[in-house]
């Protein structure tokens, strides 16, 4: 048994010596492990380079956003608003003036239906911060609504809008604000904004031409309307704008106080343009940017009762 163990030990020893000698011989041989190491090192270098590039991009300031045109480069928008004395007049005008204050290069032509300028309108204009022209003209008695007549029986604001057109054409008449009309060659747009509507600021950015036409290949081919579809221009007063040079080139174009119901807009536009030449705006007339939101008429029965009792509200408080 002892002999056999000795033989096993000897055999193990010889094998170990042989393995050690082989290892020593291999240490002197060239190694083929360098290419994989070099490839791994190159990948690490590329990753470090990309990280450095990303860090540099993060440190770089963001590009400046595209700047809108300078206000001086924009055409002036002449907004014509007829107005008349009523309990909600100030509420309507305050809302409108605050919308207009958001629009650059805007000139407000506010025309009162009155014998002379009223303190309410004069004070509101002075406090508005807007470039404005204050005009006044009284609607003739024969054209005024009679007691009990619905508002649609007679066209309203005709004399006032025509007064604004006269001022733009250099015929004077301003009682406050800017009194000189636009000089020849002024690039501008005229828009008729009644005081009982709500206007999106985008409307003025579009300088809208129409709302409601049927558009085909970028041209107006008709109007989508149920009432009096055969009118030359079946649009609302707030549904179009007119280039100032075109308006000045047609000195006789104005609103006709005798126009049939619904034809007031057509009485002006028929002197200026053919329907096929209209320029559609507001995404090819697929967006609505103005709403007729007339302020509700207040109920005054309780106030009238207080007045009969001699306890009416202070008339000096402007509402």
Coordinates of C-alpha atoms in Angstrom, one line a residue:
X1 CA 0.0 0.0 0.0
X2 CA 2.9 2.3 0.8
X3 CA 4.5 1.7 -2.5
X4 CA 1.4 2.5 -4.4
X5 CA 0.9 5.9 -2.6
X6 CA 4.5 6.8 -3.4
X7 CA 4.0 6.0 -7.0
X8 CA 0.9 8.2 -7.1
X9 CA 2.7 11.0 -5.4
X10 CA 5.5 10.8 -7.9
X11 CA 3.2 10.8 -10.8
X12 CA 1.4 13.9 -9.5
X13 CA 4.7 15.6 -8.9
X14 CA 5.9 15.0 -12.4
X15 CA 2.7 16.2 -14.0
X16 CA 2.8 19.4 -11.9
X17 CA 6.4 20.0 -13.0
X18 CA 5.5 19.5 -16.6
X19 CA 2.6 22.0 -16.3
X20 CA 4.8 24.6 -14.6
X21 CA 7.4 24.2 -17.3
X22 CA 4.7 24.7 -20.0
X23 CA 3.4 27.8 -18.3
X24 CA 7.0 29.2 -18.1
X25 CA 7.5 28.5 -21.8
X26 CA 4.2 30.3 -22.7
X27 CA 5.1 33.4 -20.9
X28 CA 7.7 34.1 -23.4
X29 CA 5.4 33.6 -26.4
X30 CA 3.5 36.6 -28.1
X31 CA -0.1 37.1 -26.7
X32 CA -3.1 37.5 -29.1
X33 CA -5.2 39.3 -26.4
X34 CA -4.2 42.8 -27.4
X35 CA -6.8 43.4 -30.2
X36 CA -9.8 42.8 -27.9
X37 CA -8.3 45.1 -25.3
X38 CA -7.6 47.8 -27.9
X39 CA -11.2 47.5 -29.1
X40 CA -12.6 47.9 -25.6
X41 CA -10.4 50.9 -25.0
X42 CA -11.6 52.6 -28.2
X43 CA -15.2 52.0 -27.2
X44 CA -14.6 53.7 -23.8
X45 CA -12.8 56.6 -25.5
X46 CA -15.8 57.1 -27.9
X47 CA -18.2 57.0 -25.0
X48 CA -16.1 59.6 -23.1
X49 CA -16.1 61.8 -26.2
X50 CA -19.9 61.6 -26.5
X51 CA -20.4 62.4 -22.9
X52 CA -18.1 65.5 -23.3
X53 CA -20.2 66.6 -26.3
X54 CA -23.5 66.2 -24.4
X55 CA -22.1 68.2 -21.5
X56 CA -21.0 71.0 -23.8
X57 CA -24.5 71.1 -25.4
X58 CA -26.1 71.4 -22.0
X59 CA -23.8 74.3 -21.1
X60 CA -24.5 76.1 -24.4
X61 CA -27.3 78.8 -24.0
X62 CA -30.5 78.0 -25.9
X63 CA -31.0 79.7 -29.2
X64 CA -33.0 83.0 -29.1
X65 CA -36.6 82.5 -30.2
X66 CA -37.8 84.0 -33.4
X67 CA -38.7 87.6 -32.8
X68 CA -42.0 89.0 -34.0
X69 CA -42.0 91.9 -36.4
X70 CA -41.3 95.2 -34.8
X71 CA -44.5 97.2 -34.2
X72 CA -43.3 99.9 -36.6
X73 CA -43.2 97.2 -39.4
X74 CA -46.9 96.2 -38.9
X75 CA -49.8 97.9 -40.6
X76 CA -52.0 100.1 -38.4
X77 CA -55.4 98.6 -37.6
X78 CA -58.1 101.3 -37.4
X79 CA -60.9 99.9 -35.3
X80 CA -64.2 101.7 -35.8
X81 CA -66.7 101.4 -32.9
X82 CA -70.1 103.2 -32.9
X83 CA -71.5 103.6 -29.4
X84 CA -74.6 105.1 -27.7
X85 CA -75.6 105.9 -24.1
X86 CA -77.2 103.1 -22.2
X87 CA -76.8 101.4 -18.8
X88 CA -74.4 98.8 -20.1
X89 CA -72.4 101.2 -22.2
X90 CA -69.4 101.5 -19.9
X91 CA -69.3 97.8 -19.2
X92 CA -69.2 97.1 -23.0
X93 CA -66.5 99.7 -23.7
X94 CA -64.3 98.7 -20.8
X95 CA -64.3 95.1 -22.0
X96 CA -63.6 96.1 -25.6
X97 CA -60.8 98.6 -24.7
X98 CA -59.0 96.0 -22.6
X99 CA -59.0 93.6 -25.5
X100 CA -57.7 96.3 -27.9
X101 CA -54.9 97.2 -25.4
X102 CA -53.3 93.8 -26.2
X103 CA -53.0 94.7 -29.9
X104 CA -49.9 96.6 -31.2
X105 CA -50.3 99.3 -33.8
X106 CA -54.0 99.9 -33.2
X107 CA -55.9 103.2 -33.5
X108 CA -59.4 103.2 -32.0
X109 CA -62.0 105.4 -33.7
X110 CA -64.8 105.6 -31.1
X111 CA -67.9 107.4 -32.5
X112 CA -70.7 108.5 -30.1
X113 CA -74.3 108.7 -31.2
X114 CA -74.8 112.0 -29.3
X115 CA -75.0 115.8 -29.8
X116 CA -71.6 116.2 -28.2
X117 CA -68.9 114.2 -26.4
X118 CA -70.0 112.7 -23.1
X119 CA -67.9 112.7 -19.9
X120 CA -68.2 108.9 -19.6
X121 CA -66.8 108.2 -23.1
X122 CA -64.2 111.0 -22.9
X123 CA -62.9 109.7 -19.5
X124 CA -62.8 106.1 -20.6
X125 CA -60.8 107.0 -23.7
X126 CA -58.4 109.1 -21.7
X127 CA -57.8 106.2 -19.2
X128 CA -57.6 103.5 -21.8
X129 CA -53.9 104.1 -22.8
X130 CA -54.9 103.5 -26.4
X131 CA -54.2 105.7 -29.4
X132 CA -57.7 107.0 -30.2
X133 CA -59.7 109.5 -32.0
X134 CA -63.0 110.6 -30.4
X135 CA -65.8 111.4 -32.9
X136 CA -69.4 112.4 -32.4
X137 CA -72.4 112.5 -34.7
X138 CA -76.1 112.3 -33.8
X139 CA -78.4 109.9 -35.7
X140 CA -81.2 111.8 -37.4
X141 CA -84.5 111.5 -35.7
X142 CA -86.1 109.9 -38.8
X143 CA -83.6 107.0 -38.6
X144 CA -83.8 106.4 -34.9
X145 CA -85.7 103.5 -33.4
X146 CA -89.1 104.3 -32.2
X147 CA -90.5 103.2 -28.8
X148 CA -91.3 99.5 -28.8
X149 CA -89.6 98.8 -32.2
X150 CA -87.2 95.8 -32.2
X151 CA -83.6 96.6 -32.9
X152 CA -83.4 94.9 -36.3
X153 CA -86.1 97.2 -37.8
X154 CA -83.6 100.0 -38.6
X155 CA -79.9 99.8 -39.2
X156 CA -77.9 101.3 -36.3
X157 CA -74.5 103.0 -36.2
X158 CA -74.7 104.0 -39.9
X159 CA -74.0 107.7 -39.3
X160 CA -71.3 106.9 -36.8
X161 CA -69.4 104.5 -39.1
X162 CA -69.6 106.9 -42.0
X163 CA -68.3 109.6 -39.7
X164 CA -65.2 107.5 -39.0
X165 CA -64.8 106.9 -42.8
X166 CA -65.0 110.7 -43.3
X167 CA -62.2 111.2 -40.7
X168 CA -60.0 108.6 -42.4
X169 CA -60.5 110.5 -45.7
X170 CA -59.3 113.7 -44.1
X171 CA -62.6 115.4 -43.6
X172 CA -62.0 116.2 -39.9
X173 CA -64.5 116.2 -37.1
X174 CA -62.5 114.8 -34.2
X175 CA -63.4 116.1 -30.8
X176 CA -60.7 114.3 -28.8
X177 CA -57.5 112.3 -29.1
X178 CA -55.6 112.1 -32.4
X179 CA -57.1 114.7 -34.8
X180 CA -54.9 114.3 -37.9
X181 CA -56.0 111.5 -40.3
X182 CA -53.4 109.0 -41.6
X183 CA -51.0 110.5 -44.0
X184 CA -51.0 109.5 -47.7
X185 CA -49.4 106.1 -48.3
X186 CA -50.2 104.7 -44.8
X187 CA -50.4 101.0 -44.8
X188 CA -53.4 100.1 -42.7
X189 CA -56.6 98.0 -42.3
X190 CA -60.0 99.2 -41.2
X191 CA -62.1 96.9 -39.0
X192 CA -65.6 97.6 -37.7
X193 CA -65.9 96.4 -34.1
X194 CA -69.2 96.9 -32.4
X195 CA -69.1 97.4 -28.6
X196 CA -71.4 94.5 -27.8
X197 CA -69.1 91.7 -29.2
X198 CA -66.3 89.7 -27.7
X199 CA -63.1 89.6 -29.8
X200 CA -60.2 87.1 -29.7
X201 CA -56.8 88.8 -29.9
X202 CA -56.0 86.3 -32.7
X203 CA -58.6 88.1 -34.8
X204 CA -56.4 91.2 -35.0
X205 CA -53.4 89.1 -35.7
X206 CA -55.2 87.6 -38.7
X207 CA -56.5 91.0 -39.8
X208 CA -59.5 88.9 -40.7
X209 CA -61.3 89.4 -44.1
X210 CA -64.4 87.2 -43.6
X211 CA -66.0 84.7 -41.3
X212 CA -68.5 82.4 -42.9
X213 CA -67.6 82.1 -46.6
X214 CA -67.3 78.8 -48.4
X215 CA -63.6 78.5 -49.5
X216 CA -62.3 76.3 -52.4
X217 CA -58.7 76.2 -53.4
X218 CA -58.0 79.3 -51.2
X219 CA -60.8 81.4 -52.9
X220 CA -64.2 82.4 -51.6
X221 CA -66.9 80.6 -53.8
X222 CA -70.0 81.3 -51.7
X223 CA -71.4 81.9 -48.2
X224 CA -72.9 79.4 -45.8
X225 CA -75.9 81.2 -44.5
X226 CA -79.6 80.4 -44.0
X227 CA -81.0 83.9 -43.9
X228 CA -81.1 85.9 -47.2
X229 CA -78.4 83.8 -48.9
X230 CA -78.7 85.9 -52.1
X231 CA -77.4 89.1 -50.4
X232 CA -74.2 90.3 -52.3
X233 CA -72.2 89.9 -49.1
X234 CA -74.1 87.9 -46.4
X235 CA -71.6 88.7 -43.6
X236 CA -71.8 90.4 -40.3
X237 CA -70.2 93.8 -39.6
X238 CA -67.5 92.0 -37.6
X239 CA -66.9 89.5 -40.4
X240 CA -64.6 91.5 -42.7
X241 CA -61.8 94.1 -42.8
X242 CA -60.9 96.5 -45.5
X243 CA -57.4 97.7 -46.6
X244 CA -57.1 101.4 -45.9
X245 CA -55.6 102.2 -49.4
X246 CA -58.6 100.5 -51.1
X247 CA -61.0 102.5 -48.9
X248 CA -59.3 105.8 -49.6
X249 CA -59.2 105.0 -53.4
X250 CA -63.0 104.8 -53.3
X251 CA -64.0 108.1 -51.8
X252 CA -67.8 107.5 -52.3
X253 CA -67.9 104.1 -50.7
X254 CA -69.9 104.3 -47.5
X255 CA -72.8 102.6 -45.6
X256 CA -76.3 103.3 -46.8
X257 CA -78.9 104.1 -44.1
X258 CA -81.7 103.1 -46.5
X259 CA -80.3 99.7 -47.3
X260 CA -82.8 96.8 -46.7
X261 CA -82.4 94.8 -43.5
X262 CA -79.2 92.7 -43.6
X263 CA -77.8 94.6 -46.6
X264 CA -75.9 97.3 -44.6
X265 CA -72.5 95.5 -45.0
X266 CA -73.2 94.9 -48.7
X267 CA -73.9 98.6 -49.2
X268 CA -70.3 99.3 -48.4
X269 CA -68.5 96.3 -49.7
X270 CA -70.3 96.4 -53.1
X271 CA -68.4 99.6 -53.8
X272 CA -65.0 98.1 -52.9
X273 CA -64.6 94.5 -54.0
X274 CA -66.1 91.6 -55.9
X275 CA -66.9 88.5 -53.8
X276 CA -64.5 86.4 -55.8
X277 CA -61.6 88.7 -54.9
X278 CA -62.1 88.4 -51.2
X279 CA -59.1 87.1 -49.2
X280 CA -60.1 84.4 -46.8
X281 CA -58.5 84.5 -43.3
X282 CA -58.8 82.5 -40.1
X283 CA -57.5 79.2 -41.5
X284 CA -59.5 79.5 -44.7
X285 CA -62.5 80.7 -42.8
X286 CA -62.7 77.6 -40.6
X287 CA -62.2 79.4 -37.2
X288 CA -64.5 81.7 -35.3
X289 CA -62.7 84.6 -33.6
X290 CA -65.5 87.0 -32.6
X291 CA -68.8 86.4 -30.8
X292 CA -71.9 88.5 -30.3
X293 CA -72.1 88.4 -26.5
X294 CA -74.2 91.5 -25.8
X295 CA -74.3 92.4 -22.1
X296 CA -77.6 91.6 -20.5
X297 CA -79.8 94.6 -20.0
X298 CA -80.1 95.2 -16.2
X299 CA -83.5 95.1 -14.5
X300 CA -84.2 98.5 -12.9
X301 CA -87.5 98.0 -11.1
X302 CA -86.0 98.1 -7.7
X303 CA -84.0 101.2 -8.5
X304 CA -87.1 102.9 -9.9
X305 CA -88.9 102.0 -6.7
X306 CA -86.2 103.6 -4.6
X307 CA -86.3 106.7 -6.8
X308 CA -90.1 107.0 -6.2
X309 CA -89.3 106.9 -2.5
X310 CA -86.7 109.6 -2.8
X311 CA -83.9 107.1 -2.0
X312 CA -82.4 106.5 -5.5
X313 CA -78.8 105.7 -6.0
X314 CA -76.3 108.5 -6.2
X315 CA -76.5 109.8 -9.9
X316 CA -72.9 110.9 -9.7
X317 CA -71.7 107.3 -9.5
X318 CA -70.7 106.3 -13.0
X319 CA -71.8 102.8 -14.0

